XYZ file of C-alpha atoms in Angstrom:
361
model
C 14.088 15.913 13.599
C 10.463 15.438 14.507
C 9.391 15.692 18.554
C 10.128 12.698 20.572
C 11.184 10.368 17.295
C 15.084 8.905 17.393
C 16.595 10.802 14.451
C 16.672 8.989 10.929
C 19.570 7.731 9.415
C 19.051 6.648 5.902
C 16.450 8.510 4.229
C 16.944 7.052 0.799
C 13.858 6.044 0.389
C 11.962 9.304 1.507
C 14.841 11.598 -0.862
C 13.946 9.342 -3.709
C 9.615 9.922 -2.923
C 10.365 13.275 -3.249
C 12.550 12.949 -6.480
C 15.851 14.034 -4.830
C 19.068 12.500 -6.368
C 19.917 8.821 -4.030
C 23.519 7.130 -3.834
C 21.614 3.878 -4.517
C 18.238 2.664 -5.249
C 16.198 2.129 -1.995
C 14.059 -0.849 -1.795
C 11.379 -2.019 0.324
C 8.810 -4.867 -0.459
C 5.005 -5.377 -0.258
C 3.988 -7.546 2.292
C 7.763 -7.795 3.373
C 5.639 -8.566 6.712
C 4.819 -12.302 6.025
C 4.116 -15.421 5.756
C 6.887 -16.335 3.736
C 8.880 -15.876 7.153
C 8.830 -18.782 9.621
C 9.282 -16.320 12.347
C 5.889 -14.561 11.715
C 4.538 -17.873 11.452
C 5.349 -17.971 14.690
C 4.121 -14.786 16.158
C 0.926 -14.965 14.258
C 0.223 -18.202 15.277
C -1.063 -16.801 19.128
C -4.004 -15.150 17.604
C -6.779 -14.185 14.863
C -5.956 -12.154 12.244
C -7.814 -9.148 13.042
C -6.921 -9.856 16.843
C -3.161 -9.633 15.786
C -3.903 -6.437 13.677
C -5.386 -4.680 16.907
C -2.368 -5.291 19.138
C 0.382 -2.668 18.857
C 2.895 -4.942 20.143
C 2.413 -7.905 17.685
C 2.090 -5.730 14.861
C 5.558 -3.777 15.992
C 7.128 -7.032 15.970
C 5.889 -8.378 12.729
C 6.500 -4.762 10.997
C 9.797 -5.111 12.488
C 10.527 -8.538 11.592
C 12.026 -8.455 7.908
C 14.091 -5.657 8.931
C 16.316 -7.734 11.387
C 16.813 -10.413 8.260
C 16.926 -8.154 5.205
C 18.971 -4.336 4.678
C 15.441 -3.113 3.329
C 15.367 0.430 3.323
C 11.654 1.432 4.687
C 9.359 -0.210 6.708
C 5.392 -0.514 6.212
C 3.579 -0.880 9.190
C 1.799 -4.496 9.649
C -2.099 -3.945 9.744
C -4.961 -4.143 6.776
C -6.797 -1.942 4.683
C -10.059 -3.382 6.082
C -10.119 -2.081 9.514
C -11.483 0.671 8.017
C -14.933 -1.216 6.920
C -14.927 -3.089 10.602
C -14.311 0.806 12.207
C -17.573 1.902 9.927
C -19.352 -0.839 11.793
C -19.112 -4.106 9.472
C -18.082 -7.026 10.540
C -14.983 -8.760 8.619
C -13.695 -12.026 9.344
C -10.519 -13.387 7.811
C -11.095 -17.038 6.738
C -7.756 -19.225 6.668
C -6.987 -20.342 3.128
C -9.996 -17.874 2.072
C -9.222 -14.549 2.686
C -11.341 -11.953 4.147
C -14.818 -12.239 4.501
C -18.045 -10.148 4.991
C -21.048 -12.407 6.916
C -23.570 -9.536 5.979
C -22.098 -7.320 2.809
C -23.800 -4.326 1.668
C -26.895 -5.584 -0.545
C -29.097 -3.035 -0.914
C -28.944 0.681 -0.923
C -30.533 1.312 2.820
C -28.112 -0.872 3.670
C -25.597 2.555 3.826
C -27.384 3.377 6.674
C -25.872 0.880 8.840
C -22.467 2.356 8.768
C -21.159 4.648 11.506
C -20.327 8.063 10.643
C -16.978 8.608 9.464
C -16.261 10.891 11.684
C -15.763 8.509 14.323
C -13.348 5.756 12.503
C -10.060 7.363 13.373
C -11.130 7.154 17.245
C -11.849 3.573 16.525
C -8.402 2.683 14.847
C -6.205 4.492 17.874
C -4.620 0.847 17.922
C -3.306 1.397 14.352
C -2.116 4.878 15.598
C -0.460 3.076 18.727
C 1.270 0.434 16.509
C 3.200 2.990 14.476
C 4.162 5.754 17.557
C 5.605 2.447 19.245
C 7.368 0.778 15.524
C 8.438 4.181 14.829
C 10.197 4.292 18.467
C 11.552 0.958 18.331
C 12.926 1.823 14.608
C 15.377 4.036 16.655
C 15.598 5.880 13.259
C 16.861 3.555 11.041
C 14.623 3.578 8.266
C 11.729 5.267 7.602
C 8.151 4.044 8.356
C 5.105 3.860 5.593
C 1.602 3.756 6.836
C -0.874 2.412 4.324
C -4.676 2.418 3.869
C -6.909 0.646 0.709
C -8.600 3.453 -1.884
C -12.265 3.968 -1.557
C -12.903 1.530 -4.617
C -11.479 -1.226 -3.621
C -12.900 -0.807 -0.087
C -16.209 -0.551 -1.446
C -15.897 -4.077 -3.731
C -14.923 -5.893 -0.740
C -17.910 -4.154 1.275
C -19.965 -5.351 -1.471
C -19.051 -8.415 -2.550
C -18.677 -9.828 0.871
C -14.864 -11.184 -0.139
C -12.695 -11.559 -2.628
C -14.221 -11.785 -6.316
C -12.750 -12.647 -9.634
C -14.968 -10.634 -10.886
C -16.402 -7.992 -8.559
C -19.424 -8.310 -10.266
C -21.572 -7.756 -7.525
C -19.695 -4.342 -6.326
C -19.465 -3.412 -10.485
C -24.082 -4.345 -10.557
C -23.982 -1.331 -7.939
C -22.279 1.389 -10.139
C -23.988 0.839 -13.052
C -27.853 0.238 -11.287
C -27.034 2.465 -8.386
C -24.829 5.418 -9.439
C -26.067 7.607 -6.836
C -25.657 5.072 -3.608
C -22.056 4.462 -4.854
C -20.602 7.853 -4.641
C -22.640 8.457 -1.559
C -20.904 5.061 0.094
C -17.393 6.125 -1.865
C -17.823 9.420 -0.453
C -18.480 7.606 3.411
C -15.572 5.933 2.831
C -13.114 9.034 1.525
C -14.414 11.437 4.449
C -13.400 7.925 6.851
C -9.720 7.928 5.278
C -8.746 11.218 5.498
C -8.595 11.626 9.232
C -7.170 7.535 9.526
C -4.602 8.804 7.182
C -3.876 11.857 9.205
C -3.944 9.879 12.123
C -1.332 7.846 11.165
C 1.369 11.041 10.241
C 0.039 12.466 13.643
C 1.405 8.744 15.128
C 4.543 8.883 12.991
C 4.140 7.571 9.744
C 6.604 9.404 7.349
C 5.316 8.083 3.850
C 1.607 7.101 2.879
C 0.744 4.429 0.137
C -2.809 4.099 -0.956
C -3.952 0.596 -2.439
C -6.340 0.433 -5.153
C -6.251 -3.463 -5.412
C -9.114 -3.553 -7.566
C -8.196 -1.160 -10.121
C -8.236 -3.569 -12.780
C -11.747 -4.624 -12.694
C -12.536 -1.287 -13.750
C -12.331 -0.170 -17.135
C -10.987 3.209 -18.185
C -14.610 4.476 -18.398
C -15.652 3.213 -14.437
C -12.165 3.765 -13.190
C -12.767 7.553 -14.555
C -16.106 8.221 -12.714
C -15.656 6.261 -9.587
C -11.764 5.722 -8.404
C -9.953 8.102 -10.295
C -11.940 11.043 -8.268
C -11.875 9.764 -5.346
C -8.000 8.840 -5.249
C -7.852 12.430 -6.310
C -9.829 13.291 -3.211
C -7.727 12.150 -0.316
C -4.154 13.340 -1.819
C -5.334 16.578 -1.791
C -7.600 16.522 1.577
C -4.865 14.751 3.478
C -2.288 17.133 2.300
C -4.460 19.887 3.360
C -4.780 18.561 6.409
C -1.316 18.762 7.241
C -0.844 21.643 6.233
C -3.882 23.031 8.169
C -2.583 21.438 11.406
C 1.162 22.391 11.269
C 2.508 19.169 9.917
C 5.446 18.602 7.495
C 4.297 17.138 4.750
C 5.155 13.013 4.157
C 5.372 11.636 0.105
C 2.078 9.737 -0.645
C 2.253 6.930 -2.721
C -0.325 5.233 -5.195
C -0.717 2.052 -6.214
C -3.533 0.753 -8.281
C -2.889 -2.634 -9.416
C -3.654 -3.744 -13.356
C -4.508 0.506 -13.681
C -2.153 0.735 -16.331
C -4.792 2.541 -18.129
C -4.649 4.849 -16.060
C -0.857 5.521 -15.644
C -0.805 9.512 -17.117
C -3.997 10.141 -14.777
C -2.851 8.576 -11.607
C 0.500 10.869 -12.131
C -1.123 13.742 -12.246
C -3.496 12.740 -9.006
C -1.180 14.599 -6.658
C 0.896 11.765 -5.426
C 4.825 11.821 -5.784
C 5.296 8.145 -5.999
C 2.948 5.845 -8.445
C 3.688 2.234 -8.273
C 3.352 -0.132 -10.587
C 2.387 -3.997 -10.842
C 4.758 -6.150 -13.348
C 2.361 -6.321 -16.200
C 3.749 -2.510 -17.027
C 7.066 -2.037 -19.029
C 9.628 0.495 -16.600
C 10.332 2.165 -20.140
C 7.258 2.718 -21.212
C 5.727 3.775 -17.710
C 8.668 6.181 -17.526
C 7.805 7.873 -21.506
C 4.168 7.634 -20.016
C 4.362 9.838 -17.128
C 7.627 11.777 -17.846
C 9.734 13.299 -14.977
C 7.253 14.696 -12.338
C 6.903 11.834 -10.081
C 8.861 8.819 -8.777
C 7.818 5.568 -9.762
C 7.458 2.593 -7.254
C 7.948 -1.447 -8.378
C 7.925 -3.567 -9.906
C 9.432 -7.601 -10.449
C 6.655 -9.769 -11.129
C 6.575 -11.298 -7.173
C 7.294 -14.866 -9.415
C 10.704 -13.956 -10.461
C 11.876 -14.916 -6.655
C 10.778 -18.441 -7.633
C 13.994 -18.272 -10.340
C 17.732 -18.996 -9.158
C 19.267 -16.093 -6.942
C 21.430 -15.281 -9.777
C 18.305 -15.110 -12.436
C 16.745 -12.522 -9.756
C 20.317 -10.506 -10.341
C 19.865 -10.553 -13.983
C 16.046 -9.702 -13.840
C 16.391 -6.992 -11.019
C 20.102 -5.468 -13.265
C 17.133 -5.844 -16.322
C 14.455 -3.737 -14.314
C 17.059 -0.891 -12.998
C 18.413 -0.523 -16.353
C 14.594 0.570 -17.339
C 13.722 2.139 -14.601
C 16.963 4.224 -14.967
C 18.850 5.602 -11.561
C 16.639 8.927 -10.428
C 12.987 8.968 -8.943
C 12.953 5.623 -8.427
C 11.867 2.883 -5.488
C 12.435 -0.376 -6.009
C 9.728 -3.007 -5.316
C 7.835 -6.235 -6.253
C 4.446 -5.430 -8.701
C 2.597 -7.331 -5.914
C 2.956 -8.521 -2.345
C 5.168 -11.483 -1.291
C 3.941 -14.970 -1.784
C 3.853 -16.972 1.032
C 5.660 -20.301 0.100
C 8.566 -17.734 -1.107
C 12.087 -17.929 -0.047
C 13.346 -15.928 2.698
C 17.106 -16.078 0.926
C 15.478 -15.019 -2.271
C 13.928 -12.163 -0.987
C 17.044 -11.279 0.817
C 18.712 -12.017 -3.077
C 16.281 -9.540 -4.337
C 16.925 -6.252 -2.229
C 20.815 -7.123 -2.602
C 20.901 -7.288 -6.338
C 18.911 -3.859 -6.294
C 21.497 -2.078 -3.830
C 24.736 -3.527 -5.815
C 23.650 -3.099 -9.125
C 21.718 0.367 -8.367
C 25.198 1.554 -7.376
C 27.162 0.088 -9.899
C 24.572 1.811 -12.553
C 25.612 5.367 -10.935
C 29.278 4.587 -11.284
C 29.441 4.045 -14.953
């Protein structure tokens, strides 16, 4: 038992990071923290997003949230992978019915010099730190908590292009005409997530997922030179960091969406769990990687739209693939929000009942 935590009582989810045998398959959803639930309609509705993101009390309540409805089995904390942009000194606005948004985006290459140093980002984001010490607390041990940050790629696209992008053409101009500036901006941003990423273990964070979003606007040839690395990077500095300062190690988790290029390179990137987006068969991910890590996902988020007992017969489809050992189960994207709280709740039952019924026979 860690110092000062409330002791843990169903670790499924952390055994199965790790690749320890489970009684069942635990589940847990992206965004399971949501609009899809009228009660964080509710709470959100108070504030700004980034306001909401910088209170540790809202964001206990919305991590919190789906856990009072649904028998999920971790929980992620509620914040967003771009504080770490506004902590290196850019401003990032989140438009309603846009997304985020990025009033003055990196343009040209002196444009780097704006940006704090990353030294000082974790001292900026103590209310991330805050928000998990007081969800891990109010937890009171029952399942474990994930703390989350984006990849230096897709940080960088969204620095870049201001926003969202269909194409991330803008952030893709930069590594091909400005090689250099990239990896000196990727490199800002990897020495900025290591100690945020620390941070958050130091807070209480007992898992770690890192989002590459943007994976698949990046070939295997781009992905290669200037994610792949990088992703690389902060497995290994972060674990050293632990390690350096005392700390037990926590199961880090990858998940670079449309990367299925990259599947045998991101296994081998020194994370236990990769997770996968729905556009990946479980079988062939599983021949793919073989038995060294745990895979993480992965119902196309759309399948909740079907009848609760199509979502049985999809999720009975997915476990069968997936097969019973090193796995988490998981949607291959965040939750929608015009989805069904009952479907959801349909979704993480089917995976515990059937998940057990696959170890009996």
């Amino acid at each position: 038992m860690e110092e000062g935590f409330p002791e843990l009582k169903n670790d499924t989810f952390l055994r199965a990071a790790w690749g320890e045998e489970t009684d069942y398959t635990p589940v847990w959803c992206m965004r399971q923290a949501g609009r899809y639930l009228p009660e964080f309609r509710e709470t959100r509705a108070a504030q700004d997003f980034f306001s909401t993101c910088r209170s540790p009390e809202a964001c206990c309540e919305l991590t919190l949230q789906p856990l009072r409805r649904f028998p999920l089995d971790a929980a992620i904390i509620f914040s967003d992978i771009l504080v770490v942009p506004q902590a290196l000194g850019m401003e990032v606005t989140m438009v309603p019915g846009k997304g985020p948004s990025f009033p003055e985006p990196l343009r040209e290459e002196r444009d780097l010099e704006r940006l704090r140093d990353p030294a000082v980002v974790a001292s900026e984001l103590g209310y991330v730190f805050q928000a998990i010490t007081l969800t891990r607390q109010r937890l009171a041990g029952r399942v474990p908590l994930i703390g989350f940050a984006g990849a230096p790629w897709t940080l960088m696209a969204y620095m870049v292009e201001g926003g969202g992008s269909s194409t991330m053409a803008q952030a893709k101009r930069w590594l091909y005409q400005r090689p250099q500036a990239s990896h000196q901006l990727l490199r800002i941003l990897t020495d900025a997530l290591i100690p945020y990423l620390v941070g958050q273990v130091v807070a209480g964070a007992q898992a770690l997922q890192l989002f590459e979003s943007h994976a698949g606007h990046l070939g295997p040839h781009l992905f290669n030179k200037f994610a792949l690395p990088y992703i690389r990077d902060v497995a290994k500095r972060v674990k050293a960091r632990l390690q350096e300062s005392g700390l037990a190690p926590v199961p880090m988790i990858i998940f670079a969406k449309d990367g299925h290029f990259a599947l045998e390179e991101l296994a081998q990137a020194g994370y236990e769990v990769v997770g996968l987006d729905w556009t990946v068969a479980p079988k062939k991910a599983r021949e793919r990687v073989g038995k060294t890590v745990t895979l993480q996902g992965n119902l196309d988020p759309c399948a909740l739209y079907a009848s609760e007992e199509e979502i049985g017969q999809l999720v009975k489809q997915m476990l069968d693939d997936f097969g019973p050992q090193r796995y988490i189960a998981n949607l291959g994207h965040g939750l929608y929000p015009d989805m069904d709280p009952e479907h959801v709740g349909a979704f993480v039952d089917a995976v515990h009942r059937h998940s057990r019924l696959l170890r009996q026979n």
